[in-house]
Amino acid sequence: MKLRFGFIYRNKFLFLILLLSALVRFVGLVPNIAHTDEAYITEHSKILFYKIVTSFDFDPHAYKYGSFIFYFQSLVYIPFFLLGFVLTNIGIASPPPTEFHNRIIDFVEYATDTNSQFLFFEGRALTAILGVLSVFLVYLIGKSLFTKDIGLLSALFLAINPFHSRDSRYITTDVPLLFFILLAIFFMANLWKTGKLKWYVLSGIAIGLSLTIKYFPLAFLPFPLVVFLDQRNKILHFKVIISILCIIFGIWLGIPFVFKRESINLIQYEVNAQLLWYGTTLTAFISSVVSFFASFGKNQVLSLSTIIPTEITEFHSTFLIFRVLGIPLTIISLAGLL
């Protein structure tokens, strides 16, 4: 007991930051406005849970997002499924049919239909938990790479970040994706510091899992640099091969049916559809820059005016900066960058 309270006292600032992050993420979890992606994820998670229990089919048959988010959200149905099993067998709930398969179906319907509101709260709570854990990971990364004070300050900034706090209240992919990106960065930080094989393994698995949430390879981007900086021994290539295999293993864990031809076709279709959906001003600007440099060596070089963003106006800039952060935090942020 003394050891536990001593740990809390020595890390009282971290405890307060995590408590603050939990409060701003759990207070107002429900009721809250709905996110456009929540209906898709909750519906397919419910269908996946039903298929797993009734026909032992683990394929979500939906690949707008990676399978991991559907497996993760299907966890909320397990307590009510078990509760329905117990209540039915002790005679409190309606008596089960004679056939075991039909009885299983009744349990699933009990779990998904009679407790839909609380299940929705549970689903959002899972995201909120990952949001709080992300704050803790930022602390660990800052402490590992720099100092404990930098870790605490970084964790505080994420704890009160308006976007992260808001998205931690929704059944979406953004916060789970960030959690696994941060987890991979934490493992890579230890890889860079120690060069031990276990950090290659854990980094690979975390990178692979992050790819099974939203198909964004963000966690993989720093990996080649970290590997390049690790020049401690002559078996580096062996560790890199092991880590790449672990990335593949992590992808398989999150999307077990990724190697099926049907799944590959669905994933390719969904990724192409999302690339079109993410056609924003930024992607248009990047595309224009690429086109400008690609025009060199041809008969007609594009004008520099082609890479000037036409949709970014003063209104958009001020809206993004002042409406999101506010004037005081904007000034502090700019000063911090300097």
Short mmCIF file of C-alpha atoms in Angstrom, two decimals:
data_model
loop_
_atom_site.label_atom_id
_atom_site.label_comp_id
_atom_site.label_asym_id
_atom_site.label_seq_id
_atom_site.Cartn_x
_atom_site.Cartn_y
_atom_site.Cartn_z
CA MET A 1 0.00 0.00 0.00
CA LYS A 2 2.80 2.40 0.92
CA LEU A 3 4.57 1.56 -2.33
CA ARG A 4 1.47 2.34 -4.36
CA PHE A 5 0.80 5.68 -2.68
CA GLY A 6 4.49 6.52 -2.88
CA PHE A 7 4.41 5.91 -6.63
CA ILE A 8 1.38 8.19 -7.00
CA TYR A 9 3.00 10.90 -4.88
CA ARG A 10 6.24 10.80 -6.88
CA ASN A 11 4.23 10.99 -10.09
CA LYS A 12 1.48 13.31 -8.84
CA PHE A 13 1.73 15.60 -11.85
CA LEU A 14 1.38 12.68 -14.24
CA PHE A 15 -1.57 11.40 -12.20
CA LEU A 16 -3.26 14.82 -12.37
CA ILE A 17 -2.66 15.08 -16.13
CA LEU A 18 -4.15 11.63 -16.72
CA LEU A 19 -7.09 12.50 -14.47
CA LEU A 20 -7.64 15.71 -16.44
CA SER A 21 -7.45 13.85 -19.74
CA ALA A 22 -10.00 11.30 -18.47
CA LEU A 23 -12.39 14.01 -17.31
CA VAL A 24 -12.40 15.93 -20.58
CA ARG A 25 -12.92 12.69 -22.52
CA PHE A 26 -15.50 10.88 -20.39
CA VAL A 27 -17.62 13.84 -19.24
CA GLY A 28 -20.20 14.37 -21.96
CA LEU A 29 -19.49 11.03 -23.62
CA VAL A 30 -23.25 10.61 -23.96
CA PRO A 31 -25.40 12.31 -24.91
CA ASN A 32 -23.34 13.87 -27.64
CA ILE A 33 -23.76 14.71 -31.30
CA ALA A 34 -23.27 11.74 -33.61
CA HIS A 35 -20.28 11.32 -35.89
CA THR A 36 -20.95 10.29 -39.49
CA ASP A 37 -18.65 7.24 -39.21
CA GLU A 38 -20.15 5.84 -36.00
CA ALA A 39 -23.17 4.20 -37.61
CA TYR A 40 -20.99 2.32 -40.11
CA ILE A 41 -18.55 1.02 -37.49
CA THR A 42 -21.17 0.07 -34.89
CA GLU A 43 -23.37 -1.70 -37.42
CA HIS A 44 -20.56 -3.78 -38.91
CA SER A 45 -19.16 -4.54 -35.44
CA LYS A 46 -22.58 -5.84 -34.41
CA ILE A 47 -22.84 -7.96 -37.58
CA LEU A 48 -19.31 -9.28 -37.03
CA PHE A 49 -20.08 -10.28 -33.44
CA TYR A 50 -23.29 -12.00 -34.57
CA LYS A 51 -21.45 -13.96 -37.26
CA ILE A 52 -18.64 -14.97 -34.93
CA VAL A 53 -21.04 -16.34 -32.31
CA THR A 54 -23.61 -17.93 -34.60
CA SER A 55 -21.48 -19.25 -37.49
CA PHE A 56 -17.88 -18.79 -36.33
CA ASP A 57 -17.25 -16.41 -39.25
CA PHE A 58 -14.50 -13.93 -38.30
CA ASP A 59 -14.43 -12.17 -41.67
CA PRO A 60 -16.09 -8.72 -41.31
CA HIS A 61 -16.74 -8.58 -45.08
CA ALA A 62 -16.30 -4.80 -44.83
CA TYR A 63 -13.02 -3.05 -45.58
CA LYS A 64 -13.70 0.67 -45.58
CA TYR A 65 -11.47 0.54 -42.51
CA GLY A 66 -9.16 -2.21 -41.33
CA SER A 67 -10.73 -5.17 -39.58
CA PHE A 68 -9.11 -4.32 -36.25
CA ILE A 69 -11.58 -1.52 -35.48
CA PHE A 70 -14.50 -3.93 -35.95
CA TYR A 71 -12.93 -6.59 -33.72
CA PHE A 72 -12.15 -3.91 -31.14
CA GLN A 73 -15.69 -2.53 -31.07
CA SER A 74 -17.26 -5.99 -31.03
CA LEU A 75 -15.78 -6.42 -27.53
CA VAL A 76 -18.62 -4.32 -26.10
CA TYR A 77 -21.12 -7.10 -26.86
CA ILE A 78 -19.31 -9.80 -24.88
CA PRO A 79 -20.51 -8.79 -21.35
CA PHE A 80 -24.14 -8.68 -22.47
CA PHE A 81 -23.80 -11.92 -24.36
CA LEU A 82 -22.51 -13.63 -21.21
CA LEU A 83 -25.19 -11.92 -19.11
CA GLY A 84 -27.89 -13.19 -21.47
CA PHE A 85 -26.48 -16.69 -21.23
CA VAL A 86 -26.56 -16.63 -17.41
CA LEU A 87 -29.99 -15.00 -17.07
CA THR A 88 -31.56 -17.40 -19.53
CA ASN A 89 -30.12 -20.50 -17.91
CA ILE A 90 -31.16 -19.52 -14.38
CA GLY A 91 -34.67 -18.77 -15.57
CA ILE A 92 -34.77 -14.97 -15.15
CA ALA A 93 -34.90 -14.28 -18.87
CA SER A 94 -37.15 -15.98 -21.40
CA PRO A 95 -36.58 -19.76 -21.65
CA PRO A 96 -34.22 -20.79 -24.44
CA PRO A 97 -35.26 -22.89 -27.41
CA THR A 98 -34.35 -26.55 -27.38
CA GLU A 99 -31.69 -26.30 -30.07
CA PHE A 100 -28.38 -24.92 -28.87
CA HIS A 101 -27.75 -22.98 -32.10
CA ASN A 102 -31.07 -21.15 -31.80
CA ARG A 103 -30.34 -20.45 -28.15
CA ILE A 104 -27.03 -18.80 -29.16
CA ILE A 105 -28.93 -16.62 -31.63
CA ASP A 106 -31.32 -15.58 -28.86
CA PHE A 107 -28.37 -14.62 -26.66
CA VAL A 108 -26.93 -12.43 -29.40
CA GLU A 109 -30.27 -10.71 -29.95
CA TYR A 110 -30.55 -10.13 -26.22
CA ALA A 111 -27.08 -8.61 -26.15
CA THR A 112 -27.51 -6.34 -29.16
CA ASP A 113 -31.14 -5.26 -29.07
CA THR A 114 -32.14 -4.79 -25.44
CA ASN A 115 -29.05 -2.79 -24.48
CA SER A 116 -28.32 -0.72 -27.58
CA GLN A 117 -27.93 2.60 -25.73
CA PHE A 118 -25.52 1.26 -23.14
CA LEU A 119 -23.60 -0.63 -25.84
CA PHE A 120 -23.18 2.66 -27.68
CA PHE A 121 -21.81 4.22 -24.48
CA GLU A 122 -19.43 1.29 -24.07
CA GLY A 123 -18.18 1.69 -27.62
CA ARG A 124 -17.42 5.34 -27.08
CA ALA A 125 -15.83 4.56 -23.71
CA LEU A 126 -13.38 2.19 -25.42
CA THR A 127 -12.23 5.05 -27.64
CA ALA A 128 -11.97 7.37 -24.62
CA ILE A 129 -9.77 4.82 -22.84
CA LEU A 130 -7.41 4.73 -25.81
CA GLY A 131 -7.41 8.53 -25.75
CA VAL A 132 -6.22 8.58 -22.13
CA LEU A 133 -3.64 5.87 -22.85
CA SER A 134 -2.38 7.99 -25.75
CA VAL A 135 -1.68 10.82 -23.31
CA PHE A 136 0.31 8.38 -21.17
CA LEU A 137 2.26 7.19 -24.23
CA VAL A 138 3.18 10.77 -25.10
CA TYR A 139 4.58 11.13 -21.59
CA LEU A 140 6.63 7.93 -21.97
CA ILE A 141 7.97 9.05 -25.36
CA GLY A 142 8.95 12.48 -24.08
CA LYS A 143 10.57 10.99 -20.99
CA SER A 144 12.42 8.37 -23.03
CA LEU A 145 13.79 10.73 -25.68
CA PHE A 146 14.28 13.84 -23.54
CA THR A 147 13.41 14.36 -19.87
CA LYS A 148 10.54 13.66 -17.49
CA ASP A 149 9.55 17.35 -17.52
CA ILE A 150 9.29 17.37 -21.31
CA GLY A 151 7.22 14.20 -21.13
CA LEU A 152 4.83 15.79 -18.63
CA LEU A 153 4.49 18.99 -20.68
CA SER A 154 3.87 17.02 -23.87
CA ALA A 155 1.25 14.86 -22.13
CA LEU A 156 -0.48 17.97 -20.80
CA PHE A 157 -0.71 19.47 -24.28
CA LEU A 158 -2.32 16.32 -25.68
CA ALA A 159 -4.59 16.01 -22.63
CA ILE A 160 -6.20 19.39 -23.38
CA ASN A 161 -5.92 19.22 -27.16
CA PRO A 162 -9.41 20.09 -28.46
CA PHE A 163 -9.33 17.82 -31.51
CA HIS A 164 -8.03 14.78 -29.64
CA SER A 165 -10.48 15.33 -26.77
CA ARG A 166 -13.38 15.63 -29.19
CA ASP A 167 -12.48 12.57 -31.27
CA SER A 168 -11.94 10.49 -28.11
CA ARG A 169 -15.72 10.66 -27.60
CA TYR A 170 -16.60 8.98 -30.89
CA ILE A 171 -16.59 5.44 -32.24
CA THR A 172 -14.17 6.29 -35.03
CA THR A 173 -10.74 5.21 -36.23
CA ASP A 174 -8.71 8.39 -35.55
CA VAL A 175 -7.90 7.94 -31.86
CA PRO A 176 -7.19 4.17 -32.11
CA LEU A 177 -4.93 4.92 -35.08
CA LEU A 178 -3.04 7.59 -33.13
CA PHE A 179 -2.72 5.24 -30.14
CA PHE A 180 -0.94 2.58 -32.19
CA ILE A 181 1.20 5.19 -33.95
CA LEU A 182 2.33 6.47 -30.54
CA LEU A 183 2.85 2.91 -29.33
CA ALA A 184 5.05 2.20 -32.35
CA ILE A 185 7.01 5.44 -31.77
CA PHE A 186 7.56 4.50 -28.12
CA PHE A 187 8.92 1.09 -29.17
CA MET A 188 11.09 2.72 -31.84
CA ALA A 189 12.47 5.17 -29.27
CA ASN A 190 13.61 2.23 -27.17
CA LEU A 191 14.94 0.53 -30.30
CA TRP A 192 17.06 3.61 -31.04
CA LYS A 193 18.34 3.77 -27.47
CA THR A 194 19.13 0.10 -26.91
CA GLY A 195 19.11 -1.70 -30.27
CA LYS A 196 17.65 -4.81 -28.63
CA LEU A 197 15.82 -7.37 -30.73
CA LYS A 198 12.65 -7.20 -28.62
CA TRP A 199 12.11 -3.56 -29.60
CA TYR A 200 12.45 -4.50 -33.27
CA VAL A 201 9.77 -7.13 -32.74
CA LEU A 202 7.40 -4.87 -30.79
CA SER A 203 7.92 -1.96 -33.21
CA GLY A 204 7.06 -4.20 -36.15
CA ILE A 205 3.89 -5.56 -34.55
CA ALA A 206 2.71 -2.07 -33.52
CA ILE A 207 3.38 -0.67 -37.00
CA GLY A 208 1.49 -3.57 -38.56
CA LEU A 209 -1.49 -3.12 -36.26
CA SER A 210 -1.63 0.61 -36.98
CA LEU A 211 -1.99 -0.22 -40.68
CA THR A 212 -5.04 -2.37 -39.93
CA ILE A 213 -7.10 0.51 -38.61
CA LYS A 214 -7.16 3.09 -41.41
CA TYR A 215 -4.57 1.98 -43.99
CA PHE A 216 -2.41 5.04 -43.24
CA PRO A 217 1.31 4.02 -43.07
CA LEU A 218 2.18 6.91 -40.75
CA ALA A 219 3.80 4.72 -38.09
CA PHE A 220 6.12 3.21 -40.71
CA LEU A 221 7.56 6.57 -41.86
CA PRO A 222 10.14 7.02 -39.05
CA PHE A 223 11.08 3.34 -39.01
CA PRO A 224 13.75 3.41 -41.80
CA LEU A 225 15.45 6.39 -40.13
CA VAL A 226 15.49 4.67 -36.73
CA VAL A 227 16.94 1.51 -38.27
CA PHE A 228 19.57 3.55 -40.11
CA LEU A 229 20.64 5.18 -36.83
CA ASP A 230 21.06 1.82 -35.11
CA GLN A 231 24.60 0.81 -36.06
CA ARG A 232 25.57 -1.06 -32.89
CA ASN A 233 26.29 -4.52 -34.24
CA LYS A 234 26.78 -6.65 -37.32
CA ILE A 235 23.48 -8.51 -37.10
CA LEU A 236 21.45 -5.40 -37.93
CA HIS A 237 20.15 -6.91 -41.16
CA PHE A 238 18.83 -9.93 -39.28
CA LYS A 239 16.93 -7.64 -36.89
CA VAL A 240 15.49 -5.64 -39.78
CA ILE A 241 14.24 -8.82 -41.45
CA ILE A 242 12.67 -9.95 -38.17
CA SER A 243 11.02 -6.54 -37.76
CA ILE A 244 9.60 -6.61 -41.31
CA LEU A 245 8.20 -10.07 -40.67
CA CYS A 246 6.64 -8.70 -37.46
CA ILE A 247 5.02 -5.88 -39.47
CA ILE A 248 3.45 -8.49 -41.73
CA PHE A 249 2.41 -10.46 -38.64
CA GLY A 250 0.83 -7.33 -37.12
CA ILE A 251 -1.11 -6.71 -40.33
CA TRP A 252 -2.33 -10.31 -40.26
CA LEU A 253 -3.39 -9.94 -36.60
CA GLY A 254 -5.49 -6.88 -37.43
CA ILE A 255 -6.82 -8.13 -40.78
CA PRO A 256 -6.71 -11.95 -40.62
CA PHE A 257 -8.30 -12.27 -44.07
CA VAL A 258 -6.06 -9.74 -45.79
CA PHE A 259 -4.52 -12.38 -48.06
CA LYS A 260 -7.85 -13.55 -49.49
CA ARG A 261 -8.37 -12.38 -53.07
CA GLU A 262 -11.87 -11.14 -52.23
CA SER A 263 -10.49 -9.11 -49.33
CA ILE A 264 -7.66 -7.65 -51.42
CA ASN A 265 -10.13 -6.49 -54.07
CA LEU A 266 -12.40 -4.90 -51.44
CA ILE A 267 -9.48 -3.18 -49.71
CA GLN A 268 -8.20 -1.82 -53.03
CA TYR A 269 -11.65 -0.49 -53.89
CA GLU A 270 -12.10 1.17 -50.49
CA VAL A 271 -8.61 2.73 -50.49
CA ASN A 272 -9.19 4.24 -53.94
CA ALA A 273 -12.56 5.57 -52.80
CA GLN A 274 -11.01 7.14 -49.70
CA LEU A 275 -8.22 8.76 -51.72
CA LEU A 276 -10.87 10.52 -53.77
CA TRP A 277 -12.75 11.49 -50.62
CA TYR A 278 -9.59 12.99 -49.09
CA GLY A 279 -9.11 15.26 -52.10
CA THR A 280 -8.64 18.46 -50.09
CA THR A 281 -6.87 21.74 -50.73
CA LEU A 282 -3.67 20.25 -49.31
CA THR A 283 -3.73 17.23 -51.64
CA ALA A 284 -4.50 19.52 -54.59
CA PHE A 285 -1.53 21.70 -53.63
CA ILE A 286 0.79 18.67 -53.37
CA SER A 287 -0.46 17.43 -56.74
CA SER A 288 0.22 20.82 -58.36
CA VAL A 289 3.77 20.90 -56.92
CA VAL A 290 4.45 17.40 -58.26
CA SER A 291 3.09 18.40 -61.68
CA PHE A 292 5.28 21.51 -61.72
CA PHE A 293 8.50 19.59 -61.10
CA ALA A 294 7.43 16.82 -63.47
CA SER A 295 7.12 19.41 -66.26
CA PHE A 296 10.89 20.07 -66.31
CA GLY A 297 12.56 18.64 -69.41
CA LYS A 298 9.41 18.99 -71.49
CA ASN A 299 8.66 21.50 -74.20
CA GLN A 300 6.52 23.69 -71.95
CA VAL A 301 7.33 24.24 -68.30
CA LEU A 302 4.37 25.08 -66.10
CA SER A 303 4.18 28.56 -64.63
CA LEU A 304 5.01 29.12 -60.97
CA SER A 305 1.49 30.44 -60.52
CA THR A 306 0.21 26.89 -60.89
CA ILE A 307 1.55 25.92 -57.46
CA ILE A 308 0.00 28.87 -55.63
CA PRO A 309 -2.99 27.63 -53.61
CA THR A 310 -6.15 29.27 -54.86
CA GLU A 311 -8.59 28.03 -52.21
CA ILE A 312 -6.65 29.15 -49.10
CA THR A 313 -7.92 32.61 -48.29
CA GLU A 314 -7.50 34.87 -45.32
CA PHE A 315 -10.85 33.70 -44.01
CA HIS A 316 -9.83 30.03 -44.06
CA SER A 317 -6.53 30.76 -42.34
CA THR A 318 -8.04 32.82 -39.54
CA PHE A 319 -10.87 30.34 -39.10
CA LEU A 320 -8.50 27.40 -38.74
CA ILE A 321 -6.13 29.19 -36.37
CA PHE A 322 -8.29 31.36 -34.15
CA ARG A 323 -11.43 29.22 -34.05
CA VAL A 324 -9.50 26.07 -33.18
CA LEU A 325 -6.87 27.34 -30.76
CA GLY A 326 -8.01 30.82 -29.88
CA ILE A 327 -5.83 33.93 -29.96
CA PRO A 328 -3.89 33.32 -26.66
CA LEU A 329 -2.99 29.71 -27.50
CA THR A 330 -2.11 30.69 -31.08
CA ILE A 331 0.36 33.29 -29.83
CA ILE A 332 1.84 30.81 -27.32
CA SER A 333 2.14 28.14 -30.02
CA LEU A 334 3.94 30.49 -32.40
CA ALA A 335 6.28 31.57 -29.61
CA GLY A 336 6.94 27.92 -28.77
CA LEU A 337 7.80 27.16 -32.40
CA LEU A 338 10.32 30.02 -32.42
#
